[in-house]
PDB file of C-alpha atoms in Angstrom:
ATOM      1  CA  UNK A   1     -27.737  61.222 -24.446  1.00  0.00           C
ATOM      2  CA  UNK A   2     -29.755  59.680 -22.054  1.00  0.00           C
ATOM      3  CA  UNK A   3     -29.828  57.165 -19.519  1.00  0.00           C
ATOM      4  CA  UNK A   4     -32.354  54.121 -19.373  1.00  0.00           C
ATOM      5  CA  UNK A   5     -30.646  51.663 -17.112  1.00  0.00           C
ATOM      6  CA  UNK A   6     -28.675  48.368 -18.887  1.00  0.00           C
ATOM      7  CA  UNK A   7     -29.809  44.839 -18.850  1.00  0.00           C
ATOM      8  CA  UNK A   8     -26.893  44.238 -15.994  1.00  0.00           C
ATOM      9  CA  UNK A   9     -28.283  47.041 -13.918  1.00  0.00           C
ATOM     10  CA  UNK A  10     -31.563  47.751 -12.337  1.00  0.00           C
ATOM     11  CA  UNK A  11     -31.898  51.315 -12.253  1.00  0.00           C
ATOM     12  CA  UNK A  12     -34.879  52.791 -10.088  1.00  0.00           C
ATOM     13  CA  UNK A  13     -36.716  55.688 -12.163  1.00  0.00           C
ATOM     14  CA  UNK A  14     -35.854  58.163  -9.479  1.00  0.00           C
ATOM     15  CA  UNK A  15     -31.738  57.087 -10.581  1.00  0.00           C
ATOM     16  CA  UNK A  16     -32.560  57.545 -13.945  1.00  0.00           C
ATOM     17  CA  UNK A  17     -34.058  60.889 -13.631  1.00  0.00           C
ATOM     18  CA  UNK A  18     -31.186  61.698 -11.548  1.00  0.00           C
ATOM     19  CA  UNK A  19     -28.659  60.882 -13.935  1.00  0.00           C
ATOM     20  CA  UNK A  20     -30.149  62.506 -16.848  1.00  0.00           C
ATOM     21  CA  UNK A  21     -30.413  65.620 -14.829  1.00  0.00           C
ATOM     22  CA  UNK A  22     -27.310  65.855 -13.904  1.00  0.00           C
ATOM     23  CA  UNK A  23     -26.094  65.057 -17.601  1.00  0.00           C
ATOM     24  CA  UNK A  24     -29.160  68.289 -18.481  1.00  0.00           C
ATOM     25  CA  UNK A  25     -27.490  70.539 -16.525  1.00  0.00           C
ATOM     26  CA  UNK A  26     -23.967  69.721 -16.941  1.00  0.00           C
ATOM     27  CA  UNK A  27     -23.464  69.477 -12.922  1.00  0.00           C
ATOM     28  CA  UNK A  28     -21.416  66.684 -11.330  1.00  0.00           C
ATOM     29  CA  UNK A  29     -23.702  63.762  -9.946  1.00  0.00           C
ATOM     30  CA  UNK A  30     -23.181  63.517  -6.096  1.00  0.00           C
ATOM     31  CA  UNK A  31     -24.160  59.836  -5.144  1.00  0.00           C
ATOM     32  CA  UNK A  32     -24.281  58.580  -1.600  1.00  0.00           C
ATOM     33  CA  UNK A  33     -25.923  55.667  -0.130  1.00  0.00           C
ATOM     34  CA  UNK A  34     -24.674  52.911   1.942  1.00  0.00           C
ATOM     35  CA  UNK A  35     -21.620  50.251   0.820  1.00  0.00           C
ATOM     36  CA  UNK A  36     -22.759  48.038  -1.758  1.00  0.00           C
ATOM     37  CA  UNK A  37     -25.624  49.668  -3.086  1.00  0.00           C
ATOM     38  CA  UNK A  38     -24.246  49.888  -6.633  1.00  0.00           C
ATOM     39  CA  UNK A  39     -22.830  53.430  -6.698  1.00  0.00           C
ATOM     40  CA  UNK A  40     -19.429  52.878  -8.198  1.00  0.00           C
ATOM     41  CA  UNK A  41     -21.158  50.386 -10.610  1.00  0.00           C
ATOM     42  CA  UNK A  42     -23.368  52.936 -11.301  1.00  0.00           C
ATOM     43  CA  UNK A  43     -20.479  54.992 -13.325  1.00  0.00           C
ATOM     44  CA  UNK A  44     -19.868  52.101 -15.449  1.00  0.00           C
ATOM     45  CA  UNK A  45     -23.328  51.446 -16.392  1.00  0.00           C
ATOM     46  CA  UNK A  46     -23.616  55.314 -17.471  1.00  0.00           C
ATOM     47  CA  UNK A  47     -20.712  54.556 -19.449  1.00  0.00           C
ATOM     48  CA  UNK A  48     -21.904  51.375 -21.529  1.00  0.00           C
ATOM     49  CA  UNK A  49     -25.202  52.529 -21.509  1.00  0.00           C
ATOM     50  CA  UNK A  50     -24.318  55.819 -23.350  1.00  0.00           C
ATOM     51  CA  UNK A  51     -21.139  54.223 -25.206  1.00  0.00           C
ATOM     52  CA  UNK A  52     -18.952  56.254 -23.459  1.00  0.00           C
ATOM     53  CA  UNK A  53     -15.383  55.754 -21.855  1.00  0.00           C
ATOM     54  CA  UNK A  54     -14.912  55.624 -18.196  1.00  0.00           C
ATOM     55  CA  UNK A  55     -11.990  57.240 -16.719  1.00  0.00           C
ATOM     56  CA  UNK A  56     -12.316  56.053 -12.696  1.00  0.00           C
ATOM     57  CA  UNK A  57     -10.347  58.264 -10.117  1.00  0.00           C
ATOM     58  CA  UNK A  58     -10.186  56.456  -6.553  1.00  0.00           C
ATOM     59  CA  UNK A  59     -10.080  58.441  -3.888  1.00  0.00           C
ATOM     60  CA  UNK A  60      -7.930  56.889  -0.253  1.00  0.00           C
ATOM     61  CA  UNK A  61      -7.541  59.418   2.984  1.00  0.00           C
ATOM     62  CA  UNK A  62      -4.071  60.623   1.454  1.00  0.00           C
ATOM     63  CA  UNK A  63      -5.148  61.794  -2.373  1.00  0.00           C
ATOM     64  CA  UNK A  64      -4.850  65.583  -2.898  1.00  0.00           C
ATOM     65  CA  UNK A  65      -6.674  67.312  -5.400  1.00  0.00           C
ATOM     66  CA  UNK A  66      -3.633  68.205  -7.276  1.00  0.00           C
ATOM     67  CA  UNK A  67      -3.157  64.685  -8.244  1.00  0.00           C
ATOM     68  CA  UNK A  68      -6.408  64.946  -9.968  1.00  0.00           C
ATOM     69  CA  UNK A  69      -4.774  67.655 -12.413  1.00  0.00           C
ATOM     70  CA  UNK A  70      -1.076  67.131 -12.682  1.00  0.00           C
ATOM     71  CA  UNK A  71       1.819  66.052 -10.604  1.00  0.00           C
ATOM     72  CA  UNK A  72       5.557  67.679 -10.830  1.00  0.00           C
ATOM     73  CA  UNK A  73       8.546  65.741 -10.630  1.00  0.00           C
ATOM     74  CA  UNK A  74      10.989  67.734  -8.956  1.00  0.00           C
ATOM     75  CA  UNK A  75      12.627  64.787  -7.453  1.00  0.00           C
ATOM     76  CA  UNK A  76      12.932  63.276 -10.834  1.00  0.00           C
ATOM     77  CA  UNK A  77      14.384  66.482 -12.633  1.00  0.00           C
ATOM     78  CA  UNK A  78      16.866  67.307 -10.282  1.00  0.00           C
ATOM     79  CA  UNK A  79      18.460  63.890 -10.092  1.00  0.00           C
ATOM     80  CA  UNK A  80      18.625  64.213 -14.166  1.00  0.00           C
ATOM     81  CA  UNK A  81      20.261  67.738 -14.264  1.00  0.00           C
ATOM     82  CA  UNK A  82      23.210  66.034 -11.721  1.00  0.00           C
ATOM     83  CA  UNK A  83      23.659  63.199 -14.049  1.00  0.00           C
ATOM     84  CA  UNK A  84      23.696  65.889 -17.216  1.00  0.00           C
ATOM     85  CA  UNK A  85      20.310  63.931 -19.013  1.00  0.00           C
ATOM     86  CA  UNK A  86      19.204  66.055 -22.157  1.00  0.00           C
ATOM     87  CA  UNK A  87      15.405  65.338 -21.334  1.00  0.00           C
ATOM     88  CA  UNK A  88      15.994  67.970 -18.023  1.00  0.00           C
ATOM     89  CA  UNK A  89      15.664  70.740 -20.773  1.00  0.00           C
ATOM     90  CA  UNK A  90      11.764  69.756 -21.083  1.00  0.00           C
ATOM     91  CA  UNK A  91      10.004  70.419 -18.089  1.00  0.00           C
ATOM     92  CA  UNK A  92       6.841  68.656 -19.350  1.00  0.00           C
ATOM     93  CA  UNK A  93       9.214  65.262 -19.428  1.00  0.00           C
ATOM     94  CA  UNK A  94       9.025  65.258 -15.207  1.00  0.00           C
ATOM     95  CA  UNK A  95       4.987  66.309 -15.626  1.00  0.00           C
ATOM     96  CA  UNK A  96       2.266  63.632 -15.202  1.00  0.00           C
ATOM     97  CA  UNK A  97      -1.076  63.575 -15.779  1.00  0.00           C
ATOM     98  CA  UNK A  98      -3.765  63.318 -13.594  1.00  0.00           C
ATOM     99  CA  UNK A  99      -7.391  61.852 -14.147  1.00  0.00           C
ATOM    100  CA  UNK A 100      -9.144  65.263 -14.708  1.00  0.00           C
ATOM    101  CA  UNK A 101      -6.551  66.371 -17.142  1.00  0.00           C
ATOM    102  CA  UNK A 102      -7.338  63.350 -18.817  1.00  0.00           C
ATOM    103  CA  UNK A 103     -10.851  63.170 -18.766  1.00  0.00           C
ATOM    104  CA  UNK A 104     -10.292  67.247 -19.935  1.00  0.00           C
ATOM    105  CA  UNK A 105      -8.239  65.886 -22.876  1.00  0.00           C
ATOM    106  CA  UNK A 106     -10.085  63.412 -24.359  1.00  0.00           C
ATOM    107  CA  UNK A 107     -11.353  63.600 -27.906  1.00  0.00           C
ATOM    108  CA  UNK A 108     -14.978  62.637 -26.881  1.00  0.00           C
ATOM    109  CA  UNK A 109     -16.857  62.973 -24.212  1.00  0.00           C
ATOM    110  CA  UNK A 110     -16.128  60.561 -21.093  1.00  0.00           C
ATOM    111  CA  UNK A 111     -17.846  59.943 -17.755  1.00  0.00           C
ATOM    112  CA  UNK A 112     -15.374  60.518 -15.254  1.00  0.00           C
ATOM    113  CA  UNK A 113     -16.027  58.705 -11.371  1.00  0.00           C
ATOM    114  CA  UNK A 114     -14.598  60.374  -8.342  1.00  0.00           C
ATOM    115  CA  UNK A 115     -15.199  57.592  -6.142  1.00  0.00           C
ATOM    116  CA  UNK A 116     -15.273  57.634  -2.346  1.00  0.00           C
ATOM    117  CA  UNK A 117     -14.795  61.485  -2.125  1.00  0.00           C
ATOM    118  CA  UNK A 118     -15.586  61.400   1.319  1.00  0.00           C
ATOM    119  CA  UNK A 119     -12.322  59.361   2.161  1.00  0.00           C
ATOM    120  CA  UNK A 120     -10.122  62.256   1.023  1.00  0.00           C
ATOM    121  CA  UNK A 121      -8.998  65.458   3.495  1.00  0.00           C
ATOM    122  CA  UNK A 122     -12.064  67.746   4.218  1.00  0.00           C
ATOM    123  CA  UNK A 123     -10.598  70.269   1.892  1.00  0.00           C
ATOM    124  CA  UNK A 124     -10.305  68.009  -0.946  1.00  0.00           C
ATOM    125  CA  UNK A 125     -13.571  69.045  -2.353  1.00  0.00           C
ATOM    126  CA  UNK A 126     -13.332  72.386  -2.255  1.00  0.00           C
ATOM    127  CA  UNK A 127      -9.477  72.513  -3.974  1.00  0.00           C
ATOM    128  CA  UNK A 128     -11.615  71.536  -7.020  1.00  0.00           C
ATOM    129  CA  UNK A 129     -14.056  73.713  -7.098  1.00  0.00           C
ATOM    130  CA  UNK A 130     -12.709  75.646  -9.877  1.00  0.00           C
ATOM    131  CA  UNK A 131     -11.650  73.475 -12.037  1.00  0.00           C
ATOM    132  CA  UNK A 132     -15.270  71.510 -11.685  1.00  0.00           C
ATOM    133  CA  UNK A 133     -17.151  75.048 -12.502  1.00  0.00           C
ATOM    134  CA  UNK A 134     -14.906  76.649 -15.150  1.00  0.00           C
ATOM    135  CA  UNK A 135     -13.729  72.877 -16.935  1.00  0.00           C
ATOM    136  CA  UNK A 136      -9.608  74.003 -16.735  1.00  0.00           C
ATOM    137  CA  UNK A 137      -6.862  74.315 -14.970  1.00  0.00           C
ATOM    138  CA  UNK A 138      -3.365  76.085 -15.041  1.00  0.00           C
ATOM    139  CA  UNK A 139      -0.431  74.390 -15.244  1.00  0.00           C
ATOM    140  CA  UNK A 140       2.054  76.517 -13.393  1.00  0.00           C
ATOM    141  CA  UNK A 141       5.893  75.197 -14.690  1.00  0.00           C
ATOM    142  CA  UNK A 142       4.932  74.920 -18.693  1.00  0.00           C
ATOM    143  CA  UNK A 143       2.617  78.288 -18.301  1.00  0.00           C
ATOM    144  CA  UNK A 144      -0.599  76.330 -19.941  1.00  0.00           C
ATOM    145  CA  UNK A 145      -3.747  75.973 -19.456  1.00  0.00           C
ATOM    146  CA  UNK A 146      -5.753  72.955 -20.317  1.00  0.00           C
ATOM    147  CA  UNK A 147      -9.559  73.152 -21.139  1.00  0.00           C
ATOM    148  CA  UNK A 148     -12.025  70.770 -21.609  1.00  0.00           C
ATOM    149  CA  UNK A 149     -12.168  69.820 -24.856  1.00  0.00           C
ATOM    150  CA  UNK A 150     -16.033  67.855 -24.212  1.00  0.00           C
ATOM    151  CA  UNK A 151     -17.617  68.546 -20.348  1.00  0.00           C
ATOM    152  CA  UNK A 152     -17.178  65.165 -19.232  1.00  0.00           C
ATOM    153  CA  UNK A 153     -20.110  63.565 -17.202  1.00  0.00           C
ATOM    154  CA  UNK A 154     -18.822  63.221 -13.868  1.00  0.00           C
ATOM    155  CA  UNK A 155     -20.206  60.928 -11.188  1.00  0.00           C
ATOM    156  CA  UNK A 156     -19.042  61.445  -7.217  1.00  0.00           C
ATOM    157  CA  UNK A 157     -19.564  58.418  -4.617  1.00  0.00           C
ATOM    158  CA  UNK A 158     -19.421  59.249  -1.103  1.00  0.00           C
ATOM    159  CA  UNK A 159     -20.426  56.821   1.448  1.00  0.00           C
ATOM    160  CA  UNK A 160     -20.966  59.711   4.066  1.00  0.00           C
ATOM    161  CA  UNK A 161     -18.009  59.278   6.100  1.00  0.00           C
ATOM    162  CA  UNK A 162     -17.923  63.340   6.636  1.00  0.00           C
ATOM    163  CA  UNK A 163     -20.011  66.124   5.507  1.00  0.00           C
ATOM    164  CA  UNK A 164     -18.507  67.467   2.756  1.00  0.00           C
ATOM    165  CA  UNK A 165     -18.615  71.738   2.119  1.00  0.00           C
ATOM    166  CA  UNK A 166     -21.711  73.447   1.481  1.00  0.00           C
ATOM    167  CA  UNK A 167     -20.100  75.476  -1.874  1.00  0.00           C
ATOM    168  CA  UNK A 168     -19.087  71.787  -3.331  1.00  0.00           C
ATOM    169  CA  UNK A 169     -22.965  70.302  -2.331  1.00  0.00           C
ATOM    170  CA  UNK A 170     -23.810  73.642  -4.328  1.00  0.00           C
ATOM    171  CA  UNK A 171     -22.404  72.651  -7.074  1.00  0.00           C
ATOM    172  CA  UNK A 172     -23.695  69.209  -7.415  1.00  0.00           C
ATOM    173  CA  UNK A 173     -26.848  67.547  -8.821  1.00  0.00           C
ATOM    174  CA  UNK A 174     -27.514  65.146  -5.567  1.00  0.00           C
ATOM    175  CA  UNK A 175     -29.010  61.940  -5.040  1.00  0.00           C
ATOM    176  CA  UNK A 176     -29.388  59.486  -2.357  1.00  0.00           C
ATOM    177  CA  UNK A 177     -29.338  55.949  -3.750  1.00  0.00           C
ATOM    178  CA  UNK A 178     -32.255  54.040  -0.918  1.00  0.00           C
ATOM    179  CA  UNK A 179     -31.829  50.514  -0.175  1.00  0.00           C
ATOM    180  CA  UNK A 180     -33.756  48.439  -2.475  1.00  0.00           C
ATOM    181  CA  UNK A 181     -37.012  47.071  -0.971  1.00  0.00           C
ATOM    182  CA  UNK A 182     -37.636  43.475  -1.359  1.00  0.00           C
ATOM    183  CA  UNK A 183     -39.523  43.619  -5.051  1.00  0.00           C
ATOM    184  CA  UNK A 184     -36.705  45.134  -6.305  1.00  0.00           C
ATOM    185  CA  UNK A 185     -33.921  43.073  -4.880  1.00  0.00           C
ATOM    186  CA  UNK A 186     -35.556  40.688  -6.399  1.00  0.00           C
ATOM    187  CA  UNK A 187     -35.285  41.897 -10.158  1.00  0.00           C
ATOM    188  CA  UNK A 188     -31.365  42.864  -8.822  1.00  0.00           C
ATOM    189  CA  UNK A 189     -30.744  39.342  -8.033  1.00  0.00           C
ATOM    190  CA  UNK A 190     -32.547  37.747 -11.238  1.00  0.00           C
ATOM    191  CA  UNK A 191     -29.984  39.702 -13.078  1.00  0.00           C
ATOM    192  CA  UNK A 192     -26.826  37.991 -11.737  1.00  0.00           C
ATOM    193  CA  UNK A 193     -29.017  34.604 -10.775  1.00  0.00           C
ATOM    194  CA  UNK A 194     -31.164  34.382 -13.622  1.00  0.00           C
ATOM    195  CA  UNK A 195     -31.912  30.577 -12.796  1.00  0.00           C
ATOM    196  CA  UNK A 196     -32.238  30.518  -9.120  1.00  0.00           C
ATOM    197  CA  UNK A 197     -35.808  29.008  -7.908  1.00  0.00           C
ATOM    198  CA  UNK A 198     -38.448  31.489  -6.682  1.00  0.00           C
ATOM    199  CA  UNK A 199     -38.821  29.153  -3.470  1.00  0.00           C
ATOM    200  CA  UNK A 200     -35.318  29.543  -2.589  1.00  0.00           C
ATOM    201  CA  UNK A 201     -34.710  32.970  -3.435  1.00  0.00           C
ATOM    202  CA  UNK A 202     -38.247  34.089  -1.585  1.00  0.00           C
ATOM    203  CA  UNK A 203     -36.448  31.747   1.587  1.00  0.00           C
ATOM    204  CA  UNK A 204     -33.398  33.860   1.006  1.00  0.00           C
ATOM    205  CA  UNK A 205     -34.745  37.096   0.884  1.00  0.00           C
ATOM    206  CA  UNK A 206     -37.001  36.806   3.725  1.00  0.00           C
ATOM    207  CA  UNK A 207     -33.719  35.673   5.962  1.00  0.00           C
ATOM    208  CA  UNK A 208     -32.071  39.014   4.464  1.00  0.00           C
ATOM    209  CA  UNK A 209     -34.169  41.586   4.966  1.00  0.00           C
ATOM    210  CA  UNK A 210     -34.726  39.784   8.936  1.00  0.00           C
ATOM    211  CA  UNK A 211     -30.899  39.994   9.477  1.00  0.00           C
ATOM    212  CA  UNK A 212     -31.127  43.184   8.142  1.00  0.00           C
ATOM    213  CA  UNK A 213     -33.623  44.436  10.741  1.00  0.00           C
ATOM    214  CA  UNK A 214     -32.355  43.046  13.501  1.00  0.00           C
ATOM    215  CA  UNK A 215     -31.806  45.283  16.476  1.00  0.00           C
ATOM    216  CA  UNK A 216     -28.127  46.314  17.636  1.00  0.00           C
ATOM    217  CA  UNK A 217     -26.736  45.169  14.229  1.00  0.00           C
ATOM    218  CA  UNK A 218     -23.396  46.618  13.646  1.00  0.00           C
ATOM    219  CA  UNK A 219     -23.152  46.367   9.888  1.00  0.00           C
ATOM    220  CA  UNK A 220     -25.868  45.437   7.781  1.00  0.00           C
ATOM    221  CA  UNK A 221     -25.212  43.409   5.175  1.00  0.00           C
ATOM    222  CA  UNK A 222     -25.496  45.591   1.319  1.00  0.00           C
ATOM    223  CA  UNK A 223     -26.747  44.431  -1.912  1.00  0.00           C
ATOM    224  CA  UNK A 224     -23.317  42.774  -3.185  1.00  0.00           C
ATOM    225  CA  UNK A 225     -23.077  40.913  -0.216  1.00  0.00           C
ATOM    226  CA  UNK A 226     -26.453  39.025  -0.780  1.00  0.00           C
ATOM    227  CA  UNK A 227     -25.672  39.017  -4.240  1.00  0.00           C
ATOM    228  CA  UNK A 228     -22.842  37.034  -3.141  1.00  0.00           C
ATOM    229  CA  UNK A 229     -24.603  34.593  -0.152  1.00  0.00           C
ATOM    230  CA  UNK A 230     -26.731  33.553  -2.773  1.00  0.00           C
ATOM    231  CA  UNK A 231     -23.954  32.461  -4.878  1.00  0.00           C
ATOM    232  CA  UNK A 232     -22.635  30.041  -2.044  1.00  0.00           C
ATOM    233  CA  UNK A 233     -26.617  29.104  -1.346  1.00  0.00           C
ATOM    234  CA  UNK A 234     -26.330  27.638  -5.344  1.00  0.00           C
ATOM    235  CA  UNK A 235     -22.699  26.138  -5.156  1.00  0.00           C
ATOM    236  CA  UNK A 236     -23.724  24.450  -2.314  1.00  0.00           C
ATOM    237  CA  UNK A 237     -26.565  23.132  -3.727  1.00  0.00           C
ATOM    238  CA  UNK A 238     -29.061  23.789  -0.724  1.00  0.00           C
ATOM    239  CA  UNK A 239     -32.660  24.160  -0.420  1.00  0.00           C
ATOM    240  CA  UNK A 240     -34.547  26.305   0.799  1.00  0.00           C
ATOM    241  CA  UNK A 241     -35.553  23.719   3.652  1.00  0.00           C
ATOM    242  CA  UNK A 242     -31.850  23.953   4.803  1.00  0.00           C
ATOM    243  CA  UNK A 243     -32.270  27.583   4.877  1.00  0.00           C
ATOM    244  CA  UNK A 244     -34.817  27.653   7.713  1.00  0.00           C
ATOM    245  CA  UNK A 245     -33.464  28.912  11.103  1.00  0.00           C
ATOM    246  CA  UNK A 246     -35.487  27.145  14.345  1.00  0.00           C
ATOM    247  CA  UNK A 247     -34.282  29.970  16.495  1.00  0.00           C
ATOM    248  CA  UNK A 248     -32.190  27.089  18.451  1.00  0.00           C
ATOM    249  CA  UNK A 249     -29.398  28.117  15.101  1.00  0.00           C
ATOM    250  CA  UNK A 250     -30.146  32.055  14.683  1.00  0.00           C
ATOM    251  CA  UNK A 251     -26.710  32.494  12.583  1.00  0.00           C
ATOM    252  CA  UNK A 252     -28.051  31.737   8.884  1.00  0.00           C
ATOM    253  CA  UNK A 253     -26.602  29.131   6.446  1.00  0.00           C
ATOM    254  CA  UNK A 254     -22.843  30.603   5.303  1.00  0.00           C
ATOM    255  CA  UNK A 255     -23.144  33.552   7.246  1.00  0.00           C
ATOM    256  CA  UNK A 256     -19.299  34.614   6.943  1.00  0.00           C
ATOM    257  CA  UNK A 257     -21.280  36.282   3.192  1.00  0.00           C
ATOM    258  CA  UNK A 258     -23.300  38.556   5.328  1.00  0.00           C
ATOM    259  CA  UNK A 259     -22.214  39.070   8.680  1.00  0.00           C
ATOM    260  CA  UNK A 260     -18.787  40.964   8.538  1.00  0.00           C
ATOM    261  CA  UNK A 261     -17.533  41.267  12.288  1.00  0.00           C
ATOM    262  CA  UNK A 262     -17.713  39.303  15.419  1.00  0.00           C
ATOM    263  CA  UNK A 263     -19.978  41.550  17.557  1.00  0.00           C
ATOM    264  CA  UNK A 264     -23.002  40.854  14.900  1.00  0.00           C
ATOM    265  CA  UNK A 265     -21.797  37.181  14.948  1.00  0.00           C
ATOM    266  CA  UNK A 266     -21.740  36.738  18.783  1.00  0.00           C
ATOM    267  CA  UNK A 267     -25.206  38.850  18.381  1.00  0.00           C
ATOM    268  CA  UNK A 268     -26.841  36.254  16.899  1.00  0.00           C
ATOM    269  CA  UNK A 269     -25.184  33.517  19.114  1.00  0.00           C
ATOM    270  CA  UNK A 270     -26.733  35.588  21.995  1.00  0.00           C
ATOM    271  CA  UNK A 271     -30.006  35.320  20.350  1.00  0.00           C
ATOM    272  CA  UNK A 272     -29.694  31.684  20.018  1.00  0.00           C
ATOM    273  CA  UNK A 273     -28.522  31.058  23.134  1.00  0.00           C
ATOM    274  CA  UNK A 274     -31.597  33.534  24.789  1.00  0.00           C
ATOM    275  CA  UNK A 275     -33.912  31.112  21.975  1.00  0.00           C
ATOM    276  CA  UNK A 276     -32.667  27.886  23.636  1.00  0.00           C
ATOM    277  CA  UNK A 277     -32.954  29.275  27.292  1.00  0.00           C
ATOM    278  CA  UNK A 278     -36.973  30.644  26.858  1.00  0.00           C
ATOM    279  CA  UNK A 279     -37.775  26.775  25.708  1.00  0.00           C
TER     280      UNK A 279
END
C-alpha cells in the first residue's frame, strides 16, 4: 500500500513520504499545520487513494477518550430494570461503540482520522496511549477484550492549539504540513478551477499571497478560503482588471472570502485611509 497523491489532491513529495512512513512503520500520522491547509482532507485522500474505508472521529473540547472505545449506559439500564424490560439481562444491549472499537473491528483494514486532537482535554492523548501501542482495549462490564483485527492507518490533525504530551509525540510519525508557495497553489487551484484564465488567477494569487503578508494581520486567510474567493471571482464574472487595488480601495474584490474578522477589515480600511492621506 502506498500513497501517490489523487487527481483531487496535490500532495507535496515530503506528504507522501510522510504518509507512507507512517503506514511503514505502523505509527499514527501526527499532522499539524494551519486551518485550511488540507489536513482533514488529507485522511480521505489516503482512503480513496488506497481503496480503503474512512472511519472519521471529531474531536470538540468535551470528547473523552473513552468515547473513542465504548460508552456504558447506566442511565439506560437502570430505567429498564424499573420498568421489568427483558433486554436489562444483556449488559452489552446498554454498550455502544466507539470509533476505535470500530475501526478495531473491521474486516479490512481502514484509515481511521482523529481530527482536531488538540481541541480535546490535555490528557486526552495520553488516555490512549495504550490502546494506540498495543491495538486493544478491555471492556470492563462484558469482561472482553477487543483486538485489532487489521492495524488501521490512523491519521491525527491538530491545529496546535496546545502542546500535546511528549510520550503521545513519541509515539507518532510527525509532519508539519507548510503553506503552499505560490507554484503550488497554483496546481491546488487548477484542480478545483480547472478553467480559470492564467491572467486572472496570476491577478488573484498575487493579491493573496500580499494579504497574506501583510503586517498586523490577525488571521490569514488558508488554502480553502482562496479556493473559495476564487469561486465568487468566476460567478461574478470579473476580470482581472477589476481585481486591481489603487491603494485608494486596499480591501480586495469580495473580501468577506478572505478576511474573517473586523480588526483585519478595519486594517485594511486604515491602510486605505493612510493611502488616500500620503496623496
Amino acid at each position: 500500500m502506498k500513497f501517490e497523491g489523487t487527481s483531487s489532491y496535490i500532495a507535496t513529495e515530503d506528504l507522501k513520504v510522510a504518509v507512507n512512513a507512517s503506514v511503514t512503520l505502523e505509527r499514527p500520522l501526527l499532522v499539524k499545520g494551519e486551518p485550511g491547509t488540507g489536513k482533514t482532507e488529507l485522511a480521505l485522500q489516503v482512503a480513496q487513494s488506497l481503496g480503503a474505508r474512512m472511519i472519521e472521529w471529531n474531536i470538540k473540547s468535551t470528547t473523552k477518550a473513552q468515547q473513542g472505545l465504548y460508552e456504558y449506559d447506566a442511565v439506560s439500564r437502570l430505567r429498564d430494570s424499573q420498568l421489568g424490560e427483558e433486554r436489562v439481562h444483556d449488559v452489552k444491549n446498554y454498550i455502544k461503540q466507539g470509533k476505535l472499537w470500530e475501526a478495531f473491528e473491521a474486516d479490512e483494514k481502514v484509515v481511521l482520522l482523529i481530527d482536531e486532537i488538540d481541541k480535546a482535554d490535555i490528557e486526552f492523548p495520553n488516555d490512549l496511549l495504550q490502546e494506540l501501542d498495543k491495538m486493544e482495549f478491555h471492556v470492563y462490564e462484558t469482561g472482553e477484550t477487543i483486538k485489532a483485527k487489521h492495524r488501521p492507518i490512523i491519521i491525527i490533525t491538530s491545529n496546535n492549539e496546545k502542546e500535546l504530551p511528549d510520550a503521545f509525540l513519541r509515539r507518532c510519525f510527525f509532519h508539519y504540513i507548510r503553506f503552499p508557495d505560490a507554484e503550488t497553489m497554483r496546481e491546488i487551484i487548477k484542480v478545483h478551477h480547472p478553467d480559470i484564465k492564467d491572467i486572472l488567477l496570476t491577478e488573484a494569487l498575487t493579491q493573496f499571497y500580499e494579504i497574506r503578508d501583510t503586517q498586523g494581520l490577525k488571521k490569514k486567510p488558508s488554502t480553502s478560503e482562496v479556493i473559495d474567493w476564487l469561486k465568487l471571482l468566476l460567478a461574478e464574472d470579473l476580470s482581472p482588471e477589476d481585481l486591481k487595488r489603487d491603494g485608494v480601495n486596499a480591501l480586495p474584490k469580495l473580501h468577506g472570502a478572505l478576511l474573517k474578522n473586523e480588526q483585519d477589515v478595519h486594517l485594511f480600511e486604515r491602510l486605505a485611509f493612510m493611502a488616500r492621506a500620503g496623496r
